[in-house]
mmCIF file of C-alpha atoms in Angstrom:
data_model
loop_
_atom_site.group_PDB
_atom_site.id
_atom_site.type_symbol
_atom_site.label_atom_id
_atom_site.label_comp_id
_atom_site.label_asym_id
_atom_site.label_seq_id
_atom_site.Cartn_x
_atom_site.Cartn_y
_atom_site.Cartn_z
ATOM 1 C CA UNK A 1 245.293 31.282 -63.321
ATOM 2 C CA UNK A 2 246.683 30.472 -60.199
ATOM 3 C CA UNK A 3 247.721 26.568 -59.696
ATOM 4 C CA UNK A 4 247.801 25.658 -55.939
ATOM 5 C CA UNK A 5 250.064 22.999 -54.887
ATOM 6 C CA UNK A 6 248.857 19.622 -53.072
ATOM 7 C CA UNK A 7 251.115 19.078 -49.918
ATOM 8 C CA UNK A 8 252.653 16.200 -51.783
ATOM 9 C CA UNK A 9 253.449 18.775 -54.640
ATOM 10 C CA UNK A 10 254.935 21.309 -52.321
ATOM 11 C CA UNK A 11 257.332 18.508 -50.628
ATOM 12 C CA UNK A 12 258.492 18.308 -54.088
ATOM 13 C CA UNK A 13 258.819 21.838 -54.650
ATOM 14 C CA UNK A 14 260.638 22.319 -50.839
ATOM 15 C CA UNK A 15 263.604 19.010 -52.722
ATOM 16 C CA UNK A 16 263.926 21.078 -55.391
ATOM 17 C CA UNK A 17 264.301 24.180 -53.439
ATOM 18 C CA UNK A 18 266.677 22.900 -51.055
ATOM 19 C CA UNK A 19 269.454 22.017 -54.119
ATOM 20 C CA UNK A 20 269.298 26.158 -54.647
ATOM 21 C CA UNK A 21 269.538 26.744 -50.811
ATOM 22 C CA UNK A 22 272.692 24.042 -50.725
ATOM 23 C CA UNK A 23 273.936 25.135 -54.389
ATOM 24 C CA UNK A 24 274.166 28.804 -53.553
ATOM 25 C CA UNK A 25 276.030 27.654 -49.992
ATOM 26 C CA UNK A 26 278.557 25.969 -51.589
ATOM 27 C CA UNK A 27 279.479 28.783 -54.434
ATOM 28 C CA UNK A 28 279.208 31.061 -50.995
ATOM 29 C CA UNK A 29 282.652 29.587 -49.740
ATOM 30 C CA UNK A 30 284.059 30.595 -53.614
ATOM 31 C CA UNK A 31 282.793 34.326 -53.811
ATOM 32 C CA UNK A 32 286.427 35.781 -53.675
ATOM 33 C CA UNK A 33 288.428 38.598 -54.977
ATOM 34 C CA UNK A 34 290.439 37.223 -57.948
ATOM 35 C CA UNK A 35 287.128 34.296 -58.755
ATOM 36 C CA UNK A 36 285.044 34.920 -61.965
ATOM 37 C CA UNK A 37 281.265 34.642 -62.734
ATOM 38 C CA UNK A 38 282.304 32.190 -65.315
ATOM 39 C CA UNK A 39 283.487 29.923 -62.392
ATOM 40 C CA UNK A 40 281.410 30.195 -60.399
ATOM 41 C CA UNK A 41 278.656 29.046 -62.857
ATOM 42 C CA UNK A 42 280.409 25.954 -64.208
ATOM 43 C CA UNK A 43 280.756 24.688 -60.036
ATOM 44 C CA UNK A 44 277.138 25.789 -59.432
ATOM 45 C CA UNK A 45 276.122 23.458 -62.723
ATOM 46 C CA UNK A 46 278.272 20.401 -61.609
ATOM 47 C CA UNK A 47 277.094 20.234 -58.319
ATOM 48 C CA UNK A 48 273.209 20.727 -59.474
ATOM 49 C CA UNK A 49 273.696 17.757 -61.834
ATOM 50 C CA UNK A 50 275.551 15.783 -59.528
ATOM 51 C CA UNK A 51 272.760 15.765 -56.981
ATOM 52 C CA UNK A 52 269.620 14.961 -59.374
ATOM 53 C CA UNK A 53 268.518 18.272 -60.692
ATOM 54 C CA UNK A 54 269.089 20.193 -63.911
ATOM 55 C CA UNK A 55 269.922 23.708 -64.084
ATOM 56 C CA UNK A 56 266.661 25.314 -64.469
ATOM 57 C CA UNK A 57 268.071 28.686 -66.140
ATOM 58 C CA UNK A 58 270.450 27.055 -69.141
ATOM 59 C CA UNK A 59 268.504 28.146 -71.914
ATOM 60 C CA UNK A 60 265.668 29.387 -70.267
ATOM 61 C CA UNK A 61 264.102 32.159 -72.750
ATOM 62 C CA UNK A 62 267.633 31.466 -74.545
ATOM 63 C CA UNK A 63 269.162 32.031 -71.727
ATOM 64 C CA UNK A 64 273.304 31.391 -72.159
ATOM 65 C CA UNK A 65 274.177 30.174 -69.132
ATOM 66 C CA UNK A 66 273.523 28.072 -65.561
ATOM 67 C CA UNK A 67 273.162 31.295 -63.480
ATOM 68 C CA UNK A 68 272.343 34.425 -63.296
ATOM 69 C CA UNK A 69 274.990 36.863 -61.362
ATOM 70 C CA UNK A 70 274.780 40.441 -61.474
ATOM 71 C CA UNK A 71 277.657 42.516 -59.713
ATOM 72 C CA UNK A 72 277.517 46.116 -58.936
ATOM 73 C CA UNK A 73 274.902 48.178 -60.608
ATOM 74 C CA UNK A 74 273.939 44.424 -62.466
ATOM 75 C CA UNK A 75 270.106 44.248 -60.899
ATOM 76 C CA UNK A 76 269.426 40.807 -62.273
ATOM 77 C CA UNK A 77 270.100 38.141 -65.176
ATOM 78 C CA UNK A 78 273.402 39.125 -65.634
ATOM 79 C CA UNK A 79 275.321 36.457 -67.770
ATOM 80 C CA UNK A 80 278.940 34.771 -66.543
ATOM 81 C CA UNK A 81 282.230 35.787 -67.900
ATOM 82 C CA UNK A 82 285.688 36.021 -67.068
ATOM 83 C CA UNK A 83 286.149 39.180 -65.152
ATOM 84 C CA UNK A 84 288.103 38.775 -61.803
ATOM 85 C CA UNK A 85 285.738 39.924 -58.999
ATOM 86 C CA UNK A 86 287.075 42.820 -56.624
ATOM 87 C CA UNK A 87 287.405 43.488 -53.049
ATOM 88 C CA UNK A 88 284.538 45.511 -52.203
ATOM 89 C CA UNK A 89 282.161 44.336 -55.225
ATOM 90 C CA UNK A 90 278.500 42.633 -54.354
ATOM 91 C CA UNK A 91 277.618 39.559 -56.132
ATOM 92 C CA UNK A 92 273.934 38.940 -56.549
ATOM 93 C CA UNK A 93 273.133 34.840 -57.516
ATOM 94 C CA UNK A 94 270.204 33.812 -58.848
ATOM 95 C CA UNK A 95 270.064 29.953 -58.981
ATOM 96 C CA UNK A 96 267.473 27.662 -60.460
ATOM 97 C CA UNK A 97 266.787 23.971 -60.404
ATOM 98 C CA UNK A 98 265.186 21.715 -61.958
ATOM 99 C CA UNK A 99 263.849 18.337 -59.889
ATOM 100 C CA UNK A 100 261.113 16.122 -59.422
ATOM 101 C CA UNK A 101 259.078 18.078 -62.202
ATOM 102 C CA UNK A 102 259.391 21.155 -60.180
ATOM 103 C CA UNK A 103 261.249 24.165 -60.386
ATOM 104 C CA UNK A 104 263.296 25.958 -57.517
ATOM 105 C CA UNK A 105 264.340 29.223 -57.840
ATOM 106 C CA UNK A 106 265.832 32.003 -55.282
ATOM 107 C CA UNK A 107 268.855 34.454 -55.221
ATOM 108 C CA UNK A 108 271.368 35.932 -52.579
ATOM 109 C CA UNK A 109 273.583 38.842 -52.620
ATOM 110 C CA UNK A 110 277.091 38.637 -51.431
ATOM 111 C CA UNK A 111 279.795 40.649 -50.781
ATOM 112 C CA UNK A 112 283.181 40.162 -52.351
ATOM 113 C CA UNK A 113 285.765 41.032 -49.584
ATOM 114 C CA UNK A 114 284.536 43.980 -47.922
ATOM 115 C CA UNK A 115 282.400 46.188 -49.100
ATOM 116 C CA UNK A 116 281.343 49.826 -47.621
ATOM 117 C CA UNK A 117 278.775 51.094 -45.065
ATOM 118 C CA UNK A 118 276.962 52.392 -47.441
ATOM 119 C CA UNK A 119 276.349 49.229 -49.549
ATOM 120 C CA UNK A 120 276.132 46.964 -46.443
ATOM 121 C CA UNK A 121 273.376 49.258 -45.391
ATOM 122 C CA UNK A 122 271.559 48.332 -48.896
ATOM 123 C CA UNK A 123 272.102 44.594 -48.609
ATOM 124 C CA UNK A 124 270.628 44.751 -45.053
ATOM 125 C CA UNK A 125 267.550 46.320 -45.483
ATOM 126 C CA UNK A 126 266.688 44.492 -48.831
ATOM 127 C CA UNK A 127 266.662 41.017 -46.953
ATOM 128 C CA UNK A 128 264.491 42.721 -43.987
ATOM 129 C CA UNK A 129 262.292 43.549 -46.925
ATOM 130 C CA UNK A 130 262.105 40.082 -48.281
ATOM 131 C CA UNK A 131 260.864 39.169 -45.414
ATOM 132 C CA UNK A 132 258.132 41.840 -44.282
ATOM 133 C CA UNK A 133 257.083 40.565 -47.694
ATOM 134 C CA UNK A 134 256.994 36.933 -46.654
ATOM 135 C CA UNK A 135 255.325 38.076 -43.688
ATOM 136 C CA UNK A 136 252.395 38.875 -45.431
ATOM 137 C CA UNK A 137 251.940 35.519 -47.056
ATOM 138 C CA UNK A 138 249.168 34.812 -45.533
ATOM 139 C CA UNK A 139 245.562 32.991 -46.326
ATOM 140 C CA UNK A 140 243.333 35.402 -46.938
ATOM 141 C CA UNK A 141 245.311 38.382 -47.532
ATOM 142 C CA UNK A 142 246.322 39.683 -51.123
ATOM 143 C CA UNK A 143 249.511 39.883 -53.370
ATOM 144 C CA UNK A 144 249.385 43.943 -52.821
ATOM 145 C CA UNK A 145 250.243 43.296 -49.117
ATOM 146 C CA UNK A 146 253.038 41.754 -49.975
ATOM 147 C CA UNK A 147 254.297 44.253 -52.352
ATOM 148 C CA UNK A 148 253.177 47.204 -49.931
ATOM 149 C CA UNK A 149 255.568 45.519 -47.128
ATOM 150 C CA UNK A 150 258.410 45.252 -49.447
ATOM 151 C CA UNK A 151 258.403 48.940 -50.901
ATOM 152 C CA UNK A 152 257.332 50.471 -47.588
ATOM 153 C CA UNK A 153 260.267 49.368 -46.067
ATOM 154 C CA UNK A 154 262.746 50.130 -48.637
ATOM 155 C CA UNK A 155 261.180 53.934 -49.673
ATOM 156 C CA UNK A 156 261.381 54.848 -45.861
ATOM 157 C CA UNK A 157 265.385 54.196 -46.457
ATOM 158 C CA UNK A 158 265.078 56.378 -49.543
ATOM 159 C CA UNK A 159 265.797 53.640 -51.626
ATOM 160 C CA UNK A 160 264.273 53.203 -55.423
ATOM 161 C CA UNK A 161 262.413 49.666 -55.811
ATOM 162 C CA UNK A 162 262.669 48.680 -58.982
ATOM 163 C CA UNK A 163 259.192 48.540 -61.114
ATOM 164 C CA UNK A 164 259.869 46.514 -64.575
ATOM 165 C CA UNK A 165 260.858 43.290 -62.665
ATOM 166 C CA UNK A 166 258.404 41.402 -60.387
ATOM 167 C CA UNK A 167 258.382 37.809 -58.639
ATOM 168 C CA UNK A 168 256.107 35.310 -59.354
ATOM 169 C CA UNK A 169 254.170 31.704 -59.115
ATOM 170 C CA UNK A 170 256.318 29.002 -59.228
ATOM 171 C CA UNK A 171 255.611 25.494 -59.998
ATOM 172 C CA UNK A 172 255.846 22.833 -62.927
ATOM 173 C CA UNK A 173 256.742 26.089 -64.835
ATOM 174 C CA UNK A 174 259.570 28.708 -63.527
ATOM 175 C CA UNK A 175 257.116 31.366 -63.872
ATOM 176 C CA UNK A 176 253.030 31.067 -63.082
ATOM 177 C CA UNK A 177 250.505 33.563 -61.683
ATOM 178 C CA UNK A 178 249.887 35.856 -60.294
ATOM 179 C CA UNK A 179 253.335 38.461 -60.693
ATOM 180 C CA UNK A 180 254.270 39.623 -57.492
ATOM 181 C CA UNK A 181 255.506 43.086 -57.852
ATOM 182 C CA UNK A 182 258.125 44.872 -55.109
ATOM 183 C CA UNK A 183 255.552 47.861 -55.051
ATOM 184 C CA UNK A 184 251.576 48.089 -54.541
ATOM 185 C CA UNK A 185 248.639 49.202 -52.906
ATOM 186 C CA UNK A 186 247.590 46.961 -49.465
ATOM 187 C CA UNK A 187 244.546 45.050 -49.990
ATOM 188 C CA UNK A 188 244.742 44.645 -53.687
ATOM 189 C CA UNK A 189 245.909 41.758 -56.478
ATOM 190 C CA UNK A 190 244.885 38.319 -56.163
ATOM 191 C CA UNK A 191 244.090 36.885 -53.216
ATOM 192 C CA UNK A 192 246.323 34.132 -51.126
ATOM 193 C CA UNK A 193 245.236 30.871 -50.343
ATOM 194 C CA UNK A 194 246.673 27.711 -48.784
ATOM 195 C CA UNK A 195 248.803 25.934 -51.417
ATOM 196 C CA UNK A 196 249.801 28.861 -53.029
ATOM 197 C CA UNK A 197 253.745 28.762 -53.839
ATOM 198 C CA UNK A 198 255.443 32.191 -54.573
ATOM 199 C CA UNK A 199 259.078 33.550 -55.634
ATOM 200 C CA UNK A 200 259.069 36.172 -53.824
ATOM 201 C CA UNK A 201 262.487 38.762 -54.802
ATOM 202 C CA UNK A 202 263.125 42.266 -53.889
ATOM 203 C CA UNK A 203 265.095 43.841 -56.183
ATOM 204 C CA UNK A 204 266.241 47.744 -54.658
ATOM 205 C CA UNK A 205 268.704 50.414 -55.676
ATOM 206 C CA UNK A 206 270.712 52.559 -53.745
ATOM 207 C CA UNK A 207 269.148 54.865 -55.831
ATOM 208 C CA UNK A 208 267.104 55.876 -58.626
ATOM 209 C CA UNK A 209 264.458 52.987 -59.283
ATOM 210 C CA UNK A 210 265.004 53.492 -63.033
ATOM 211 C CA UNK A 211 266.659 51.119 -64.982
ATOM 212 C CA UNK A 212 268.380 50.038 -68.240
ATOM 213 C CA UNK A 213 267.718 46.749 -70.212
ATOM 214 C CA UNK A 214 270.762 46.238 -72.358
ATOM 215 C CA UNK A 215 271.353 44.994 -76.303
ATOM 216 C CA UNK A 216 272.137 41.707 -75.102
ATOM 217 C CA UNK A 217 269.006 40.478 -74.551
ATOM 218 C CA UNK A 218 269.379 40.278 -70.772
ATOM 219 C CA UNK A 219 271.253 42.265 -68.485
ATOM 220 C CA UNK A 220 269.517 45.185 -66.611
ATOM 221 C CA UNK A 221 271.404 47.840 -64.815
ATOM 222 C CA UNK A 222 270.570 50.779 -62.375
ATOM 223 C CA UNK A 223 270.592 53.895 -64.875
ATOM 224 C CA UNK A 224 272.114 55.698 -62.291
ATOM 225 C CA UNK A 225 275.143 53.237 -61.932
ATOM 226 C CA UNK A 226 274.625 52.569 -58.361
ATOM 227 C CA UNK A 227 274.482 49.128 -56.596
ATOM 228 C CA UNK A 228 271.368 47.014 -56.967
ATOM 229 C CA UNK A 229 270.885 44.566 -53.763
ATOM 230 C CA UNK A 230 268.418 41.444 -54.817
ATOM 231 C CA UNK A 231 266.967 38.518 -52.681
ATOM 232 C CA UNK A 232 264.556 35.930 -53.151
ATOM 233 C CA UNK A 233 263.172 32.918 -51.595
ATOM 234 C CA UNK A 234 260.525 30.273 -52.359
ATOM 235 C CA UNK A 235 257.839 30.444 -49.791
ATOM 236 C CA UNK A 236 254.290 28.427 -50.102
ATOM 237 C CA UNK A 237 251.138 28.946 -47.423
ATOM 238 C CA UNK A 238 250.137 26.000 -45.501
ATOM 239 C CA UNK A 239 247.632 26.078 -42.718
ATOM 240 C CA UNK A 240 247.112 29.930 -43.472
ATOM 241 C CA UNK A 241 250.961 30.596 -43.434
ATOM 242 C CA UNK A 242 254.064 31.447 -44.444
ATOM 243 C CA UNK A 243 256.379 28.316 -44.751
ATOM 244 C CA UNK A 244 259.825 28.799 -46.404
ATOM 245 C CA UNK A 245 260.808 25.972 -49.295
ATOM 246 C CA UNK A 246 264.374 27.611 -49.831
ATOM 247 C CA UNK A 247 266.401 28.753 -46.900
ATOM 248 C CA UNK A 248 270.172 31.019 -46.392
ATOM 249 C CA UNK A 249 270.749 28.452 -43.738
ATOM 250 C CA UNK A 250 273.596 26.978 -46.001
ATOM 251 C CA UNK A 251 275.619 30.140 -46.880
ATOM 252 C CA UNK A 252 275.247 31.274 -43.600
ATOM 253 C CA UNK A 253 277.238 28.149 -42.228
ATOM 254 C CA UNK A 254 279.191 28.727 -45.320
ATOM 255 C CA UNK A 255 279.978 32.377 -44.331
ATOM 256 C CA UNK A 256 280.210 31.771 -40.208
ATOM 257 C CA UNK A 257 276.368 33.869 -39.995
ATOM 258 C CA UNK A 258 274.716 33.659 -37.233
ATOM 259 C CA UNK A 259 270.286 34.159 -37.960
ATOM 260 C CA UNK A 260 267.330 33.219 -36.608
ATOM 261 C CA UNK A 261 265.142 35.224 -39.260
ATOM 262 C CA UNK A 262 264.047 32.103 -41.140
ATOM 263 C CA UNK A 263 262.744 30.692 -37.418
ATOM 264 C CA UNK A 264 259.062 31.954 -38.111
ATOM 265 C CA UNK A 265 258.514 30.738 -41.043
ATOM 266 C CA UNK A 266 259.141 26.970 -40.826
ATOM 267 C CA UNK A 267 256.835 23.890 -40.420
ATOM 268 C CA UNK A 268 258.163 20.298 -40.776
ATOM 269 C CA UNK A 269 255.255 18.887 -43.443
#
């Protein structure tokens, strides 16, 4: 069943969204050559704590740790340790908070140094397909659209989207209805309405869609061993449209990016 959000619920939802957006700007300034995952999640868990929220993913399904960060071939829930990133790695975050009764929730990838064309090519078109997704959040239309726009874009690359991991509702729980896969059919799934809040997170290889869930419980890998990109962002639909909770706008002042991509998509409410 679908819960859909008061706009008093939602301007919740957007506080507890923002401490991801600002959380995942300042572990952007840290994402280094030499820096471990390990690190990086013990800053990202201070700085939650130390601005009201909770760490939504610590023990989470038994989940070890305060983030998830998957380098490389990593396509999501990787757990922390203590290996030294390297020049020319990618770094995807996945940060979750929990505020106000709500839960936040939305990832980034990054690039460690400087990575090659190849890879930048990946990261690119994954975050233009986050949001032809979020483009489609509108009243009216159905989750399928949204998945259509997301694996249209990335196939037409020759890129493999990644089938055994979806998005999904978000609310008083981290995950509600309806899933939200990265691949569909237009015009099919549930349909959107105002109030409606939604993780939305591509998650596409570089190149076989295939992947491998490993003996730990949690990590998943690209069976081919290629790079996995991943974004995701919190996005609810107010008047009939797409409004953004979560925003990059913080690691792109943390990383000296200039965007206007987010412009459509925000209301003050």
């Amino acid at each position: 069943m679908i819960i859909l959000k008061t706009m008093e619920e939602l301007r919740l939802m957007r506080e507890s969204a923002q401490l991801v957006s600002k959380t995942l700007g300042m572990v952007a300034k840290e994402i280094k050559p030499g820096v471990t995952t390990n690190f990086i999640d013990t800053i990202a868990a201070e700085y939650i704590r130390d601005h009201g929220g909770e760490p939504a993913f610590l023990g989470l399904y038994g989940f070890p740790k305060n983030l998830c960060i998957s380098p490389n071939s990593e396509v999501v829930h990787g757990i922390p340790n203590d290996k030294p990133l390297e020049n020319g790695d990618i770094l995807s975050v996945d940060c979750g908070v929990y505020m106000n009764g709500f839960y936040g929730d939305h990832a980034y990838t990054f690039e460690v140094g400087e990575t090659d064309p190849e890879t930048k090519k990946l990261l690119k078109v994954t975050k233009e397909s986050l949001y032809k997704g979020i483009e489609q959040c509108v009243r009216g239309k159905r989750v399928g659209d949204i998945s259509f726009a997301i694996q249209s874009h990335c196939e037409a690359q020759g890129y493999g989207v990644v089938r055994e991991l979806v998005g999904h509702g978000l609310g008083k729980k981290m995950h509600e209805d309806p899933q939200v896969p990265n691949y569909g059919k237009k015009g099919s799934g549930k349909v959107l309405k105002d109030g409606i809040a939604l993780a939305i997170e591509p998650m596409i290889n570089l190149g076989t869609e295939k992947v491998k869930f490993h003996d730990d419980g949690w990590t998943v890998t690209t069976l081919d061993g290629k790079n996995s990109a991943h974004y995701e962002h919190n996005v609810c639909i107010i008047q009939g449209k797409p409004v953004l909770l979560s925003t990059f706008k913080y690691i792109y002042e943390a990383l000296g990016i200039q965007s206007n991509e987010e412009d459509a998509f925000t209301m003050d409410f």
